[in-house]
Structures are given as C-alpha cells and as structure tokens.
Amino acid sequence: MKNRIVFSVFACTLGCAITAFAQNYPTRSVSVVVPFPAGGPTDTIARIMAERMTRSLTQTVLVENSAGAGGTIGAGKVARAAPDGYTVAIGHIGTHVINGAIYQLPYDVFKDFAPVALVASNPQVLVSKNAVAAKDLKELIAWVKANEKKATIATGSSGTPSHVSGVYFQKVTNSQPQIVHYRGGAPAMQDVLGGQIDLFLDQAATALPQVRSGKVRAYAVTAKSRLSAAPEIPTVDEAGLAGFYMAVWHGMWLPNGVPAPVVTRLNTAITEALADSGVRQRLAELGQEIPPREQQTPEGLRTHHKAEIDKWTPVIKAAGIKVE
C-alpha cells in the first residue's frame, strides 16, 4: 500500500512537471535541422516556415544546415537529440523513406522520430526534350518501348527520388529506357535541354520554369490532381498512366520521447504558418502543394510516412538501388 502511494505521488509529480514544461515551452530558440546545404528546396521551405513559426512561438526559430551522406547526417542528429522540443527535423521522401532502404543507418527512419506535421508536397513532372516526337503520354510510352535500346531517362543521382521514380516508370510501363545518373537535378535538366537525354521525372518546382519557357515538353504530373501552379498539365490518371504517383513531400519531426503537449504546440505553429496567405503564396511559387488541414496533424504525417515506406521500399529493394 505504501509503495502504491509513493508511486502515485511520483507519477503525479512527474505529470505536473511535464505539464508545466509544456505550458512554458518554448523558453528559448528552436532549431530546425535541414539535412542539406543552404539554398536548396528543403532549405528554402524550412526558412519560409521558420520565419512564420517564430511569430507563433514567440521565440526565434533558427535554421541549421547539417548536410552530408544524402541527408543521413542531419536526420541522425535529430534522432539522437534530447527529446525536449528544441531540435526539429525537416525532411522528405528521400531522408525518411528512401534512405532507410539504401543505407545501413544507426537510426530507424520511422520508429526513431515523432511526427509533427506534413508540410508540403511537390509532385514530379514527366518531361522530355522537344525533339521527342510523342505529343502525349500514351504516345511517349509507345515511343519508349519502340526505342528501348537508345531511349534515356535522367536521374539526379543514384538513390534520389528521380532515380526511384525512373525505376518505377520502367516497372509500370514494362519498358527499359536506359537510366543515366547525374550529380544533381540541375545538370540532368541541362542535358535534357541540350538534347543529350530524352526524359526526366523532375520536381515540379524546378521543371515548371523550363516547361513554361517551351524548352521541354511536359506530359503529366505524378499526382491525383493537377497542380495549381500549372493546371494545363494533366495528371497521370488523365494522361493514361493511372496510379503513377510520386511526390517529394516534406514533413517535420521531433526525436522520440518529446512530451505530447510540446508536439501539439509545434504542430499549432506549423498549421498557423500553412494557413498564412503569405506563406501559402511563397510555397505556391515554389510549386509546392499544401496538404489538406486533416493531413497536417501528427497522425496525418505518421499515416502518410508509413504508406510511403510500404510502397517504395519493395520497389527500391527489387531494383537493387544502392548508393554509388
């Protein structure tokens, strides 16, 4: 009986301490760890979000770039951080899905993170050099099958989302265009523009300027709905490749063990940012699609994250995709 009373007092004291901590959070600056160099899409999204979250949290939200090894260094830093809510990860399908299938990691991309919110999604656009004769997606697939020994499809390097989607394209179309790796999406697109490469599944944010300028031809968006930034481009469902969905989506996570009220506080700051008209405009200019409010919850991110792991890990393993 005495032990039970002592335990109850301890539990009550601990619970009160956690509640007090959460109510006062944050009392100092919060760091958002970007696992890539400054200036890239993830870094840009993080800075847009951090600026608006600072207003909600009434504490400075700093962006910290911790790049290297395909994003595993930065993600690992957050996985090992103190579970106090002051170190936040921003990542995407590469850092939190693909890396788990191609690297031997000292952390689990799903189990070692507490989801906070799904932030934005950037579908890919299937483009070709203008010299390709196909005028729509069905004609393009027929052209690839008729030219399998010479048709090429670029990637931003081995193990990137563009590589995974290129392999997925081979699988669902039952074709074998030659996959050509580059050191980044920019040089890959340059060779499409120059006519050295036939196809590229590129993020909408970087593909759309080339499409609008008429330098490449767009066939479809790899999403269920058309892009608000480019409503003239059909979806893969409309174009004849139903279900070929691939997006470079971004989310925010905390280390496991952060008190639930702190997760809620951060989620509120993120959802307030995503509801801000200025933030929405800036993200739209980057080709980012903001998820519906019900998907911006911790559970929404958890569900989406798990579904993406279940979808892409078998594709990656079956194709033998490895880091080169």
PDB file of N, CA and C in Angstrom, residues 238-303:
ATOM      1  N   GLU A 238      -5.243  11.066 -65.814  1.00  0.00           N
ATOM      2  CA  GLU A 238      -5.879  11.613 -67.015  1.00  0.00           C
ATOM      3  C   GLU A 238      -5.097  11.276 -68.274  1.00  0.00           C
ATOM      4  N   ALA A 239      -3.772  11.214 -68.150  1.00  0.00           N
ATOM      5  CA  ALA A 239      -2.918  11.018 -69.320  1.00  0.00           C
ATOM      6  C   ALA A 239      -2.758   9.548 -69.718  1.00  0.00           C
ATOM      7  N   GLY A 240      -3.183   8.623 -68.851  1.00  0.00           N
ATOM      8  CA  GLY A 240      -3.137   7.216 -69.247  1.00  0.00           C
ATOM      9  C   GLY A 240      -2.178   6.333 -68.480  1.00  0.00           C
ATOM     10  N   LEU A 241      -1.633   6.825 -67.350  1.00  0.00           N
ATOM     11  CA  LEU A 241      -0.752   6.003 -66.520  1.00  0.00           C
ATOM     12  C   LEU A 241      -1.294   6.073 -65.089  1.00  0.00           C
ATOM     13  N   ALA A 242      -2.469   5.499 -64.911  1.00  0.00           N
ATOM     14  CA  ALA A 242      -3.210   5.614 -63.658  1.00  0.00           C
ATOM     15  C   ALA A 242      -2.403   5.114 -62.456  1.00  0.00           C
ATOM     16  N   GLY A 243      -2.422   5.899 -61.389  1.00  0.00           N
ATOM     17  CA  GLY A 243      -1.795   5.497 -60.143  1.00  0.00           C
ATOM     18  C   GLY A 243      -0.296   5.722 -60.055  1.00  0.00           C
ATOM     19  N   PHE A 244       0.297   6.338 -61.067  1.00  0.00           N
ATOM     20  CA  PHE A 244       1.742   6.579 -61.047  1.00  0.00           C
ATOM     21  C   PHE A 244       2.030   7.846 -60.243  1.00  0.00           C
ATOM     22  N   TYR A 245       1.914   7.719 -58.928  1.00  0.00           N
ATOM     23  CA  TYR A 245       2.074   8.875 -58.053  1.00  0.00           C
ATOM     24  C   TYR A 245       3.454   8.883 -57.414  1.00  0.00           C
ATOM     25  N   MET A 246       4.100  10.023 -57.449  1.00  0.00           N
ATOM     26  CA  MET A 246       5.394  10.213 -56.784  1.00  0.00           C
ATOM     27  C   MET A 246       5.546  11.697 -56.486  1.00  0.00           C
ATOM     28  N   ALA A 247       5.806  12.010 -55.231  1.00  0.00           N
ATOM     29  CA  ALA A 247       5.996  13.408 -54.854  1.00  0.00           C
ATOM     30  C   ALA A 247       7.126  13.514 -53.853  1.00  0.00           C
ATOM     31  N   VAL A 248       7.848  14.615 -53.921  1.00  0.00           N
ATOM     32  CA  VAL A 248       8.859  14.913 -52.913  1.00  0.00           C
ATOM     33  C   VAL A 248       8.149  15.740 -51.843  1.00  0.00           C
ATOM     34  N   TRP A 249       7.545  15.037 -50.889  1.00  0.00           N
ATOM     35  CA  TRP A 249       6.791  15.681 -49.814  1.00  0.00           C
ATOM     36  C   TRP A 249       7.720  15.982 -48.647  1.00  0.00           C
ATOM     37  N   HIS A 250       7.405  17.043 -47.930  1.00  0.00           N
ATOM     38  CA  HIS A 250       8.195  17.447 -46.763  1.00  0.00           C
ATOM     39  C   HIS A 250       7.367  17.338 -45.485  1.00  0.00           C
ATOM     40  N   GLY A 251       8.028  16.907 -44.425  1.00  0.00           N
ATOM     41  CA  GLY A 251       7.399  16.853 -43.116  1.00  0.00           C
ATOM     42  C   GLY A 251       8.352  17.360 -42.062  1.00  0.00           C
ATOM     43  N   MET A 252       7.833  17.526 -40.841  1.00  0.00           N
ATOM     44  CA  MET A 252       8.663  17.906 -39.696  1.00  0.00           C
ATOM     45  C   MET A 252       8.479  16.877 -38.591  1.00  0.00           C
ATOM     46  N   TRP A 253       9.604  16.521 -37.974  1.00  0.00           N
ATOM     47  CA  TRP A 253       9.627  15.513 -36.917  1.00  0.00           C
ATOM     48  C   TRP A 253      10.423  16.015 -35.720  1.00  0.00           C
ATOM     49  N   LEU A 254      10.190  15.364 -34.584  1.00  0.00           N
ATOM     50  CA  LEU A 254      10.979  15.564 -33.370  1.00  0.00           C
ATOM     51  C   LEU A 254      11.614  14.231 -32.989  1.00  0.00           C
ATOM     52  N   PRO A 255      12.597  14.234 -32.099  1.00  0.00           N
ATOM     53  CA  PRO A 255      13.093  12.955 -31.597  1.00  0.00           C
ATOM     54  C   PRO A 255      11.983  12.255 -30.816  1.00  0.00           C
ATOM     55  N   ASN A 256      11.982  10.957 -30.771  1.00  0.00           N
ATOM     56  CA  ASN A 256      11.015  10.229 -29.960  1.00  0.00           C
ATOM     57  C   ASN A 256      11.138  10.622 -28.497  1.00  0.00           C
ATOM     58  N   GLY A 257      10.013  10.649 -27.811  1.00  0.00           N
ATOM     59  CA  GLY A 257      10.029  10.920 -26.380  1.00  0.00           C
ATOM     60  C   GLY A 257       9.671  12.337 -26.004  1.00  0.00           C
ATOM     61  N   VAL A 258       9.460  13.212 -26.966  1.00  0.00           N
ATOM     62  CA  VAL A 258       9.053  14.584 -26.660  1.00  0.00           C
ATOM     63  C   VAL A 258       7.635  14.559 -26.086  1.00  0.00           C
ATOM     64  N   PRO A 259       7.371  15.273 -24.999  1.00  0.00           N
ATOM     65  CA  PRO A 259       6.022  15.288 -24.423  1.00  0.00           C
ATOM     66  C   PRO A 259       4.965  15.694 -25.443  1.00  0.00           C
ATOM     67  N   ALA A 260       3.826  15.020 -25.390  1.00  0.00           N
ATOM     68  CA  ALA A 260       2.756  15.264 -26.360  1.00  0.00           C
ATOM     69  C   ALA A 260       2.328  16.731 -26.427  1.00  0.00           C
ATOM     70  N   PRO A 261       2.226  17.463 -25.302  1.00  0.00           N
ATOM     71  CA  PRO A 261       1.831  18.875 -25.396  1.00  0.00           C
ATOM     72  C   PRO A 261       2.820  19.729 -26.199  1.00  0.00           C
ATOM     73  N   VAL A 262       4.100  19.351 -26.167  1.00  0.00           N
ATOM     74  CA  VAL A 262       5.099  20.079 -26.948  1.00  0.00           C
ATOM     75  C   VAL A 262       4.899  19.807 -28.436  1.00  0.00           C
ATOM     76  N   VAL A 263       4.611  18.547 -28.769  1.00  0.00           N
ATOM     77  CA  VAL A 263       4.313  18.203 -30.166  1.00  0.00           C
ATOM     78  C   VAL A 263       3.121  19.018 -30.647  1.00  0.00           C
ATOM     79  N   THR A 264       2.102  19.106 -29.805  1.00  0.00           N
ATOM     80  CA  THR A 264       0.899  19.871 -30.155  1.00  0.00           C
ATOM     81  C   THR A 264       1.220  21.344 -30.360  1.00  0.00           C
ATOM     82  N   ARG A 265       2.068  21.885 -29.488  1.00  0.00           N
ATOM     83  CA  ARG A 265       2.445  23.308 -29.603  1.00  0.00           C
ATOM     84  C   ARG A 265       3.158  23.576 -30.918  1.00  0.00           C
ATOM     85  N   LEU A 266       4.081  22.708 -31.282  1.00  0.00           N
ATOM     86  CA  LEU A 266       4.798  22.874 -32.548  1.00  0.00           C
ATOM     87  C   LEU A 266       3.867  22.672 -33.737  1.00  0.00           C
ATOM     88  N   ASN A 267       2.979  21.683 -33.631  1.00  0.00           N
ATOM     89  CA  ASN A 267       2.027  21.447 -34.713  1.00  0.00           C
ATOM     90  C   ASN A 267       1.158  22.679 -34.942  1.00  0.00           C
ATOM     91  N   THR A 268       0.735  23.311 -33.858  1.00  0.00           N
ATOM     92  CA  THR A 268      -0.079  24.523 -33.978  1.00  0.00           C
ATOM     93  C   THR A 268       0.684  25.625 -34.706  1.00  0.00           C
ATOM     94  N   ALA A 269       1.969  25.786 -34.372  1.00  0.00           N
ATOM     95  CA  ALA A 269       2.789  26.806 -35.036  1.00  0.00           C
ATOM     96  C   ALA A 269       2.925  26.515 -36.525  1.00  0.00           C
ATOM     97  N   ILE A 270       3.057  25.226 -36.868  1.00  0.00           N
ATOM     98  CA  ILE A 270       3.199  24.843 -38.276  1.00  0.00           C
ATOM     99  C   ILE A 270       1.890  25.067 -39.026  1.00  0.00           C
ATOM    100  N   THR A 271       0.770  24.646 -38.442  1.00  0.00           N
ATOM    101  CA  THR A 271      -0.517  24.801 -39.139  1.00  0.00           C
ATOM    102  C   THR A 271      -0.900  26.273 -39.276  1.00  0.00           C
ATOM    103  N   GLU A 272      -0.529  27.087 -38.290  1.00  0.00           N
ATOM    104  CA  GLU A 272      -0.780  28.523 -38.420  1.00  0.00           C
ATOM    105  C   GLU A 272       0.044  29.103 -39.567  1.00  0.00           C
ATOM    106  N   ALA A 273       1.268  28.608 -39.717  1.00  0.00           N
ATOM    107  CA  ALA A 273       2.112  29.063 -40.827  1.00  0.00           C
ATOM    108  C   ALA A 273       1.500  28.659 -42.171  1.00  0.00           C
ATOM    109  N   LEU A 274       1.019  27.421 -42.249  1.00  0.00           N
ATOM    110  CA  LEU A 274       0.464  26.920 -43.512  1.00  0.00           C
ATOM    111  C   LEU A 274      -0.871  27.583 -43.866  1.00  0.00           C
ATOM    112  N   ALA A 275      -1.511  28.190 -42.871  1.00  0.00           N
ATOM    113  CA  ALA A 275      -2.761  28.907 -43.133  1.00  0.00           C
ATOM    114  C   ALA A 275      -2.518  30.366 -43.502  1.00  0.00           C
ATOM    115  N   ASP A 276      -1.294  30.824 -43.317  1.00  0.00           N
ATOM    116  CA  ASP A 276      -0.941  32.217 -43.592  1.00  0.00           C
ATOM    117  C   ASP A 276      -0.888  32.451 -45.106  1.00  0.00           C
ATOM    118  N   SER A 277      -1.574  33.462 -45.583  1.00  0.00           N
ATOM    119  CA  SER A 277      -1.662  33.717 -47.023  1.00  0.00           C
ATOM    120  C   SER A 277      -0.295  33.993 -47.644  1.00  0.00           C
ATOM    121  N   GLY A 278       0.557  34.688 -46.903  1.00  0.00           N
ATOM    122  CA  GLY A 278       1.894  34.980 -47.426  1.00  0.00           C
ATOM    123  C   GLY A 278       2.728  33.725 -47.574  1.00  0.00           C
ATOM    124  N   VAL A 279       2.656  32.831 -46.581  1.00  0.00           N
ATOM    125  CA  VAL A 279       3.380  31.563 -46.656  1.00  0.00           C
ATOM    126  C   VAL A 279       2.848  30.722 -47.792  1.00  0.00           C
ATOM    127  N   ARG A 280       1.549  30.658 -47.921  1.00  0.00           N
ATOM    128  CA  ARG A 280       0.930  29.852 -48.984  1.00  0.00           C
ATOM    129  C   ARG A 280       1.371  30.342 -50.364  1.00  0.00           C
ATOM    130  N   GLN A 281       1.432  31.658 -50.531  1.00  0.00           N
ATOM    131  CA  GLN A 281       1.855  32.215 -51.816  1.00  0.00           C
ATOM    132  C   GLN A 281       3.308  31.867 -52.114  1.00  0.00           C
ATOM    133  N   ARG A 282       4.161  31.997 -51.099  1.00  0.00           N
ATOM    134  CA  ARG A 282       5.587  31.706 -51.303  1.00  0.00           C
ATOM    135  C   ARG A 282       5.809  30.229 -51.617  1.00  0.00           C
ATOM    136  N   LEU A 283       5.079  29.354 -50.954  1.00  0.00           N
ATOM    137  CA  LEU A 283       5.205  27.926 -51.230  1.00  0.00           C
ATOM    138  C   LEU A 283       4.657  27.594 -52.620  1.00  0.00           C
ATOM    139  N   ALA A 284       3.553  28.244 -52.994  1.00  0.00           N
ATOM    140  CA  ALA A 284       2.975  28.010 -54.323  1.00  0.00           C
ATOM    141  C   ALA A 284       3.943  28.435 -55.416  1.00  0.00           C
ATOM    142  N   GLU A 285       4.668  29.508 -55.184  1.00  0.00           N
ATOM    143  CA  GLU A 285       5.656  29.965 -56.171  1.00  0.00           C
ATOM    144  C   GLU A 285       6.782  28.957 -56.353  1.00  0.00           C
ATOM    145  N   LEU A 286       6.982  28.117 -55.341  1.00  0.00           N
ATOM    146  CA  LEU A 286       7.989  27.048 -55.430  1.00  0.00           C
ATOM    147  C   LEU A 286       7.407  25.761 -56.005  1.00  0.00           C
ATOM    148  N   GLY A 287       6.129  25.802 -56.399  1.00  0.00           N
ATOM    149  CA  GLY A 287       5.485  24.615 -56.944  1.00  0.00           C
ATOM    150  C   GLY A 287       5.024  23.649 -55.873  1.00  0.00           C
ATOM    151  N   GLN A 288       4.992  24.115 -54.609  1.00  0.00           N
ATOM    152  CA  GLN A 288       4.603  23.243 -53.507  1.00  0.00           C
ATOM    153  C   GLN A 288       3.086  23.240 -53.337  1.00  0.00           C
ATOM    154  N   GLU A 289       2.542  22.053 -53.076  1.00  0.00           N
ATOM    155  CA  GLU A 289       1.133  21.901 -52.789  1.00  0.00           C
ATOM    156  C   GLU A 289       0.987  21.717 -51.269  1.00  0.00           C
ATOM    157  N   ILE A 290       0.123  22.494 -50.640  1.00  0.00           N
ATOM    158  CA  ILE A 290      -0.093  22.381 -49.197  1.00  0.00           C
ATOM    159  C   ILE A 290      -1.160  21.318 -48.941  1.00  0.00           C
ATOM    160  N   PRO A 291      -0.866  20.346 -48.064  1.00  0.00           N
ATOM    161  CA  PRO A 291      -1.837  19.278 -47.821  1.00  0.00           C
ATOM    162  C   PRO A 291      -3.083  19.799 -47.122  1.00  0.00           C
ATOM    163  N   PRO A 292      -4.202  19.086 -47.226  1.00  0.00           N
ATOM    164  CA  PRO A 292      -5.418  19.479 -46.507  1.00  0.00           C
ATOM    165  C   PRO A 292      -5.157  19.523 -45.007  1.00  0.00           C
ATOM    166  N   ARG A 293      -5.949  20.318 -44.298  1.00  0.00           N
ATOM    167  CA  ARG A 293      -5.732  20.517 -42.856  1.00  0.00           C
ATOM    168  C   ARG A 293      -5.709  19.198 -42.092  1.00  0.00           C
ATOM    169  N   GLU A 294      -6.557  18.232 -42.466  1.00  0.00           N
ATOM    170  CA  GLU A 294      -6.603  16.964 -41.733  1.00  0.00           C
ATOM    171  C   GLU A 294      -5.337  16.129 -41.907  1.00  0.00           C
ATOM    172  N   GLN A 295      -4.542  16.435 -42.937  1.00  0.00           N
ATOM    173  CA  GLN A 295      -3.290  15.724 -43.143  1.00  0.00           C
ATOM    174  C   GLN A 295      -2.099  16.445 -42.505  1.00  0.00           C
ATOM    175  N   GLN A 296      -2.342  17.619 -41.922  1.00  0.00           N
ATOM    176  CA  GLN A 296      -1.275  18.388 -41.291  1.00  0.00           C
ATOM    177  C   GLN A 296      -1.068  18.001 -39.824  1.00  0.00           C
ATOM    178  N   THR A 297      -1.779  16.993 -39.352  1.00  0.00           N
ATOM    179  CA  THR A 297      -1.666  16.538 -37.972  1.00  0.00           C
ATOM    180  C   THR A 297      -0.499  15.565 -37.819  1.00  0.00           C
ATOM    181  N   PRO A 298      -0.034  15.330 -36.581  1.00  0.00           N
ATOM    182  CA  PRO A 298       0.989  14.296 -36.376  1.00  0.00           C
ATOM    183  C   PRO A 298       0.546  12.943 -36.918  1.00  0.00           C
ATOM    184  N   GLU A 299      -0.708  12.582 -36.683  1.00  0.00           N
ATOM    185  CA  GLU A 299      -1.197  11.290 -37.174  1.00  0.00           C
ATOM    186  C   GLU A 299      -1.274  11.274 -38.698  1.00  0.00           C
ATOM    187  N   GLY A 300      -1.596  12.434 -39.290  1.00  0.00           N
ATOM    188  CA  GLY A 300      -1.626  12.520 -40.747  1.00  0.00           C
ATOM    189  C   GLY A 300      -0.264  12.253 -41.347  1.00  0.00           C
ATOM    190  N   LEU A 301       0.783  12.845 -40.734  1.00  0.00           N
ATOM    191  CA  LEU A 301       2.146  12.594 -41.213  1.00  0.00           C
ATOM    192  C   LEU A 301       2.533  11.142 -40.971  1.00  0.00           C
ATOM    193  N   ARG A 302       2.201  10.604 -39.795  1.00  0.00           N
ATOM    194  CA  ARG A 302       2.553   9.218 -39.478  1.00  0.00           C
ATOM    195  C   ARG A 302       1.945   8.248 -40.512  1.00  0.00           C
ATOM    196  N   THR A 303       0.680   8.452 -40.829  1.00  0.00           N
ATOM    197  CA  THR A 303      -0.010   7.573 -41.773  1.00  0.00           C
ATOM    198  C   THR A 303       0.599   7.677 -43.163  1.00  0.00           C
TER     199      THR A 303
END
